[in-house]
mmCIF file of C-alpha atoms in Angstrom:
data_model
loop_
_atom_site.group_PDB
_atom_site.id
_atom_site.type_symbol
_atom_site.label_atom_id
_atom_site.label_comp_id
_atom_site.label_asym_id
_atom_site.label_seq_id
_atom_site.Cartn_x
_atom_site.Cartn_y
_atom_site.Cartn_z
ATOM 1 C CA GLY A 1 29.807 57.316 226.301
ATOM 2 C CA ALA A 2 29.977 61.077 226.137
ATOM 3 C CA GLY A 3 30.832 61.223 222.463
ATOM 4 C CA VAL A 4 31.973 59.242 219.459
ATOM 5 C CA SER A 5 35.417 57.775 219.905
ATOM 6 C CA GLN A 6 37.765 56.387 217.291
ATOM 7 C CA SER A 7 40.951 54.385 217.502
ATOM 8 C CA PRO A 8 43.699 54.542 216.677
ATOM 9 C CA ARG A 9 43.976 58.295 216.211
ATOM 10 C CA TYR A 10 46.950 57.874 213.907
ATOM 11 C CA LYS A 11 47.970 54.912 211.798
ATOM 12 C CA VAL A 12 50.949 54.523 209.529
ATOM 13 C CA ALA A 13 50.814 51.547 207.187
ATOM 14 C CA LYS A 14 53.173 50.324 204.539
ATOM 15 C CA ARG A 15 51.630 49.927 201.124
ATOM 16 C CA GLY A 16 50.009 46.522 200.863
ATOM 17 C CA GLN A 17 49.267 46.145 204.570
ATOM 18 C CA ASP A 18 45.778 45.651 205.935
ATOM 19 C CA VAL A 19 44.410 48.112 208.503
ATOM 20 C CA ALA A 20 41.410 48.148 210.808
ATOM 21 C CA LEU A 21 39.888 51.343 212.169
ATOM 22 C CA ARG A 22 37.497 51.274 215.089
ATOM 23 C CA CYS A 23 34.523 53.482 215.921
ATOM 24 C CA ASP A 24 32.583 53.579 219.194
ATOM 25 C CA PRO A 25 29.375 55.530 218.605
ATOM 26 C CA ILE A 26 27.314 57.385 221.169
ATOM 27 C CA SER A 27 25.341 54.874 223.211
ATOM 28 C CA GLY A 28 21.869 54.326 221.806
ATOM 29 C CA HIS A 29 22.566 55.850 218.411
ATOM 30 C CA VAL A 30 20.996 53.697 215.759
ATOM 31 C CA SER A 31 22.748 55.217 212.776
ATOM 32 C CA LEU A 32 26.462 55.051 212.089
ATOM 33 C CA PHE A 33 28.339 56.590 209.184
ATOM 34 C CA TRP A 34 31.886 56.413 207.867
ATOM 35 C CA TYR A 35 33.441 59.246 205.886
ATOM 36 C CA GLN A 36 36.776 59.727 204.174
ATOM 37 C CA GLN A 37 38.362 63.183 204.288
ATOM 38 C CA ALA A 38 41.284 63.738 201.961
ATOM 39 C CA LEU A 39 43.663 66.605 202.608
ATOM 40 C CA GLY A 40 42.013 69.930 201.795
ATOM 41 C CA GLN A 41 38.637 68.375 201.102
ATOM 42 C CA GLY A 42 35.347 67.962 202.865
ATOM 43 C CA PRO A 43 34.306 64.584 204.239
ATOM 44 C CA GLU A 44 32.954 62.167 201.666
ATOM 45 C CA PHE A 45 30.400 59.511 202.516
ATOM 46 C CA LEU A 46 31.611 55.926 202.545
ATOM 47 C CA THR A 47 28.942 53.791 204.158
ATOM 48 C CA TYR A 48 25.924 53.757 206.485
ATOM 49 C CA PHE A 49 24.659 51.328 209.117
ATOM 50 C CA GLN A 50 21.283 51.197 210.769
ATOM 51 C CA ASN A 51 21.916 49.050 213.813
ATOM 52 C CA GLU A 52 23.836 46.053 212.454
ATOM 53 C CA ALA A 53 22.523 46.346 208.917
ATOM 54 C CA GLN A 54 24.730 48.003 206.318
ATOM 55 C CA LEU A 55 22.106 49.812 204.252
ATOM 56 C CA ASP A 56 24.313 51.882 201.997
ATOM 57 C CA LYS A 57 27.861 51.183 200.909
ATOM 58 C CA SER A 58 27.748 53.204 197.737
ATOM 59 C CA GLY A 59 30.665 55.406 198.767
ATOM 60 C CA LEU A 60 33.226 52.671 199.358
ATOM 61 C CA PRO A 61 35.902 53.377 196.746
ATOM 62 C CA SER A 62 36.867 49.794 196.016
ATOM 63 C CA ASP A 63 36.342 46.232 197.153
ATOM 64 C CA ARG A 64 39.416 46.631 199.345
ATOM 65 C CA PHE A 65 37.225 48.603 201.747
ATOM 66 C CA PHE A 66 34.983 46.671 204.080
ATOM 67 C CA ALA A 67 32.930 47.804 207.085
ATOM 68 C CA GLU A 68 31.009 45.922 209.720
ATOM 69 C CA ARG A 69 28.927 46.574 212.821
ATOM 70 C CA PRO A 70 28.067 43.061 213.998
ATOM 71 C CA GLU A 71 26.223 43.908 217.224
ATOM 72 C CA GLY A 72 24.806 47.248 216.209
ATOM 73 C CA SER A 73 27.240 49.253 218.302
ATOM 74 C CA VAL A 74 30.997 49.307 217.628
ATOM 75 C CA SER A 75 31.974 49.453 213.973
ATOM 76 C CA THR A 76 35.187 48.584 212.183
ATOM 77 C CA LEU A 77 36.347 49.872 208.830
ATOM 78 C CA LYS A 78 38.874 47.583 207.244
ATOM 79 C CA ILE A 79 41.098 48.430 204.327
ATOM 80 C CA GLN A 80 42.936 45.591 202.660
ATOM 81 C CA ARG A 81 46.160 45.943 200.691
ATOM 82 C CA THR A 82 46.429 49.661 201.422
ATOM 83 C CA GLN A 83 47.471 52.019 198.642
ATOM 84 C CA GLN A 84 48.903 55.523 198.861
ATOM 85 C CA GLU A 85 45.625 57.013 197.676
ATOM 86 C CA ASP A 86 43.992 55.603 200.809
ATOM 87 C CA SER A 87 45.879 58.161 202.918
ATOM 88 C CA ALA A 88 43.215 60.338 204.491
ATOM 89 C CA VAL A 89 41.372 61.022 207.716
ATOM 90 C CA TYR A 90 38.593 58.529 208.319
ATOM 91 C CA LEU A 91 35.702 59.977 210.277
ATOM 92 C CA CYS A 92 32.948 58.112 212.019
ATOM 93 C CA ALA A 93 29.632 59.716 212.947
ATOM 94 C CA SER A 94 26.554 58.501 214.743
ATOM 95 C CA SER A 95 23.029 59.820 215.043
ATOM 96 C CA LEU A 96 19.605 59.089 216.386
ATOM 97 C CA TRP A 97 18.212 57.799 213.117
ATOM 98 C CA ARG A 98 17.451 60.770 210.892
ATOM 99 C CA TYR A 99 18.762 63.603 213.047
ATOM 100 C CA GLU A 100 22.062 65.432 213.017
ATOM 101 C CA GLN A 101 25.265 63.452 213.032
ATOM 102 C CA TYR A 102 27.878 63.618 215.778
ATOM 103 C CA PHE A 103 31.436 63.065 214.676
ATOM 104 C CA GLY A 104 34.408 61.404 216.266
ATOM 105 C CA PRO A 105 37.941 62.862 216.144
ATOM 106 C CA GLY A 106 38.917 60.719 213.182
ATOM 107 C CA THR A 107 41.776 58.369 212.383
ATOM 108 C CA ARG A 108 44.540 59.802 210.249
ATOM 109 C CA LEU A 109 45.846 57.039 207.980
ATOM 110 C CA THR A 110 49.158 57.511 206.231
ATOM 111 C CA VAL A 111 50.233 54.893 203.719
ATOM 112 C CA THR A 112 53.953 54.920 202.927
ATOM 113 C CA ALA B 1 21.890 64.160 193.922
ATOM 114 C CA GLN B 2 22.591 67.040 196.240
ATOM 115 C CA SER B 3 25.690 69.213 196.158
ATOM 116 C CA VAL B 4 27.223 72.071 198.125
ATOM 117 C CA THR B 5 29.386 74.957 196.965
ATOM 118 C CA GLN B 6 31.538 76.981 199.291
ATOM 119 C CA PRO B 7 33.065 79.591 197.010
ATOM 120 C CA ASP B 8 35.623 80.916 199.482
ATOM 121 C CA ILE B 9 38.431 78.475 200.223
ATOM 122 C CA HIS B 10 40.212 80.830 202.583
ATOM 123 C CA ILE B 11 39.050 83.951 204.435
ATOM 124 C CA THR B 12 41.005 86.287 206.706
ATOM 125 C CA VAL B 13 39.253 88.635 209.113
ATOM 126 C CA SER B 14 40.404 90.846 211.932
ATOM 127 C CA GLU B 15 39.434 89.971 215.461
ATOM 128 C CA GLY B 16 36.234 91.817 216.336
ATOM 129 C CA ALA B 17 35.128 92.174 212.739
ATOM 130 C CA SER B 18 31.977 90.628 211.376
ATOM 131 C CA LEU B 19 32.039 87.389 209.394
ATOM 132 C CA GLU B 20 29.969 85.873 206.635
ATOM 133 C CA LEU B 21 30.795 82.518 205.079
ATOM 134 C CA ARG B 22 28.933 81.661 201.915
ATOM 135 C CA CYS B 23 27.222 78.410 201.080
ATOM 136 C CA ASN B 24 25.073 77.465 198.111
ATOM 137 C CA TYR B 25 23.384 74.126 197.745
ATOM 138 C CA SER B 26 21.677 72.145 195.053
ATOM 139 C CA TYR B 27 18.813 69.861 195.974
ATOM 140 C CA GLY B 28 15.429 69.189 194.452
ATOM 141 C CA ALA B 29 13.339 69.421 197.616
ATOM 142 C CA THR B 30 13.556 71.253 200.926
ATOM 143 C CA PRO B 31 16.945 70.315 202.281
ATOM 144 C CA TYR B 32 18.324 69.777 205.714
ATOM 145 C CA LEU B 33 21.224 72.195 206.086
ATOM 146 C CA PHE B 34 24.152 72.192 208.474
ATOM 147 C CA TRP B 35 27.258 74.099 209.371
ATOM 148 C CA TYR B 36 30.098 72.222 211.037
ATOM 149 C CA VAL B 37 33.407 73.528 212.357
ATOM 150 C CA GLN B 38 36.642 71.558 212.406
ATOM 151 C CA SER B 39 39.694 72.595 214.394
ATOM 152 C CA PRO B 40 43.084 71.125 213.433
ATOM 153 C CA GLY B 41 43.294 67.453 214.329
ATOM 154 C CA GLN B 42 39.701 67.381 215.526
ATOM 155 C CA GLY B 43 36.471 65.945 214.286
ATOM 156 C CA LEU B 44 33.561 68.038 213.125
ATOM 157 C CA GLN B 45 31.420 69.921 215.616
ATOM 158 C CA LEU B 46 27.891 70.931 214.698
ATOM 159 C CA LEU B 47 27.397 74.710 214.853
ATOM 160 C CA LEU B 48 23.781 74.851 213.746
ATOM 161 C CA LYS B 49 21.186 73.173 211.602
ATOM 162 C CA TYR B 50 18.081 74.002 209.602
ATOM 163 C CA PHE B 51 15.329 71.425 209.281
ATOM 164 C CA SER B 52 12.199 73.570 208.884
ATOM 165 C CA GLY B 53 10.433 76.634 210.272
ATOM 166 C CA ASP B 54 12.200 79.894 211.010
ATOM 167 C CA THR B 55 14.740 80.560 208.286
ATOM 168 C CA LEU B 56 17.117 82.366 210.647
ATOM 169 C CA VAL B 57 18.831 79.766 212.752
ATOM 170 C CA GLN B 58 20.858 80.403 215.882
ATOM 171 C CA GLY B 59 23.736 78.164 216.789
ATOM 172 C CA ILE B 60 26.480 77.755 219.305
ATOM 173 C CA LYS B 61 29.384 80.148 219.831
ATOM 174 C CA GLY B 62 27.344 83.145 218.638
ATOM 175 C CA PHE B 63 26.890 81.925 215.066
ATOM 176 C CA GLU B 64 23.729 82.226 213.027
ATOM 177 C CA ALA B 65 22.731 81.252 209.502
ATOM 178 C CA GLU B 66 19.900 82.215 207.212
ATOM 179 C CA PHE B 67 18.188 79.844 204.801
ATOM 180 C CA LYS B 68 17.189 81.620 201.598
ATOM 181 C CA ARG B 69 15.275 79.265 199.343
ATOM 182 C CA SER B 70 15.164 81.708 196.426
ATOM 183 C CA GLN B 71 18.955 81.913 196.391
ATOM 184 C CA SER B 72 19.626 78.297 197.426
ATOM 185 C CA SER B 73 21.888 79.696 200.095
ATOM 186 C CA PHE B 74 22.638 79.077 203.745
ATOM 187 C CA ASN B 75 25.257 81.644 204.717
ATOM 188 C CA LEU B 76 26.893 81.581 208.124
ATOM 189 C CA ARG B 77 27.358 84.824 210.047
ATOM 190 C CA LYS B 78 28.897 86.079 213.249
ATOM 191 C CA PRO B 79 28.806 89.736 214.306
ATOM 192 C CA SER B 80 32.182 89.798 216.059
ATOM 193 C CA VAL B 81 34.877 87.201 215.455
ATOM 194 C CA HIS B 82 37.141 85.929 218.225
ATOM 195 C CA TRP B 83 40.652 84.535 217.706
ATOM 196 C CA SER B 84 39.360 81.130 218.847
ATOM 197 C CA ASP B 85 37.044 81.025 215.816
ATOM 198 C CA ALA B 86 40.005 80.295 213.547
ATOM 199 C CA ALA B 87 39.183 76.884 212.078
ATOM 200 C CA GLU B 88 37.726 75.264 208.983
ATOM 201 C CA TYR B 89 34.014 75.563 208.378
ATOM 202 C CA PHE B 90 31.960 73.092 206.388
ATOM 203 C CA CYS B 91 28.493 73.610 205.000
ATOM 204 C CA ALA B 92 26.514 70.444 204.390
ATOM 205 C CA VAL B 93 23.195 69.406 202.915
ATOM 206 C CA GLY B 94 21.280 66.352 204.016
ATOM 207 C CA ALA B 95 18.702 64.467 202.050
ATOM 208 C CA ARG B 96 16.386 61.699 203.088
ATOM 209 C CA SER B 97 17.496 58.456 201.581
ATOM 210 C CA GLY B 98 15.798 55.252 202.592
ATOM 211 C CA GLY B 99 14.941 56.608 206.005
ATOM 212 C CA TYR B 100 18.278 58.140 206.896
ATOM 213 C CA GLN B 101 20.080 61.360 206.117
ATOM 214 C CA LYS B 102 22.732 61.192 203.478
ATOM 215 C CA VAL B 103 24.897 64.247 204.049
ATOM 216 C CA THR B 104 27.030 65.917 201.405
ATOM 217 C CA PHE B 105 29.706 68.345 202.503
ATOM 218 C CA GLY B 106 31.255 71.320 200.804
ATOM 219 C CA ILE B 107 34.981 71.661 200.368
ATOM 220 C CA GLY B 108 35.267 73.905 203.407
ATOM 221 C CA THR B 109 36.302 77.489 204.142
ATOM 222 C CA LYS B 110 39.406 78.013 206.198
ATOM 223 C CA LEU B 111 39.066 81.026 208.498
ATOM 224 C CA GLN B 112 42.110 82.915 209.667
ATOM 225 C CA VAL B 113 41.703 85.541 212.395
ATOM 226 C CA ILE B 114 44.308 88.262 212.715
ATOM 227 C CA PRO B 115 44.743 90.469 215.770
#
């Protein structure tokens, strides 16, 4: 596609619910990243995929966060048993391996 | 580990005035440096990047940035600001990590443009 797309754009979840956030990277981009951006902060790295392999998940804040990219294209970030501190914008980015990253519009998650 | 400092959280400039947004980084080797812009409700758009070579980098929308190794800085400049430049600007440093770039962002500088 023309750019990175993410869905849904907005998600409201009650505390304790599970959510799934989807990212469609730019076609052909090997690398895919997830970031979490809290209000008033810069994006913070969550995890990195090279094709279908998750090579770095050092930024995932807890074991409630899980990401996958089974076919090396679309990726899903799943958050189980959501907590209020999970409220943030979740950004996905893709790149041609080690070059600059292109970002999607983000999913704004609000946990009530 | 790398880090980025953007000392100005909020800046207000008049339309037509010049702009300089400050960025200092910490990294042990030659870094990859970026400036991104984020409009409300939007993702991040790359303005410019420095990988190597000429230390004065030109970007989109009339922006430029200069890499100064001695000062560990990568300040963003624009000679004449337009009202549409009002947005949040993020400086970022990238480091090679296992064959990919791990990017660390600053906290951002919010730019307000007044007529």
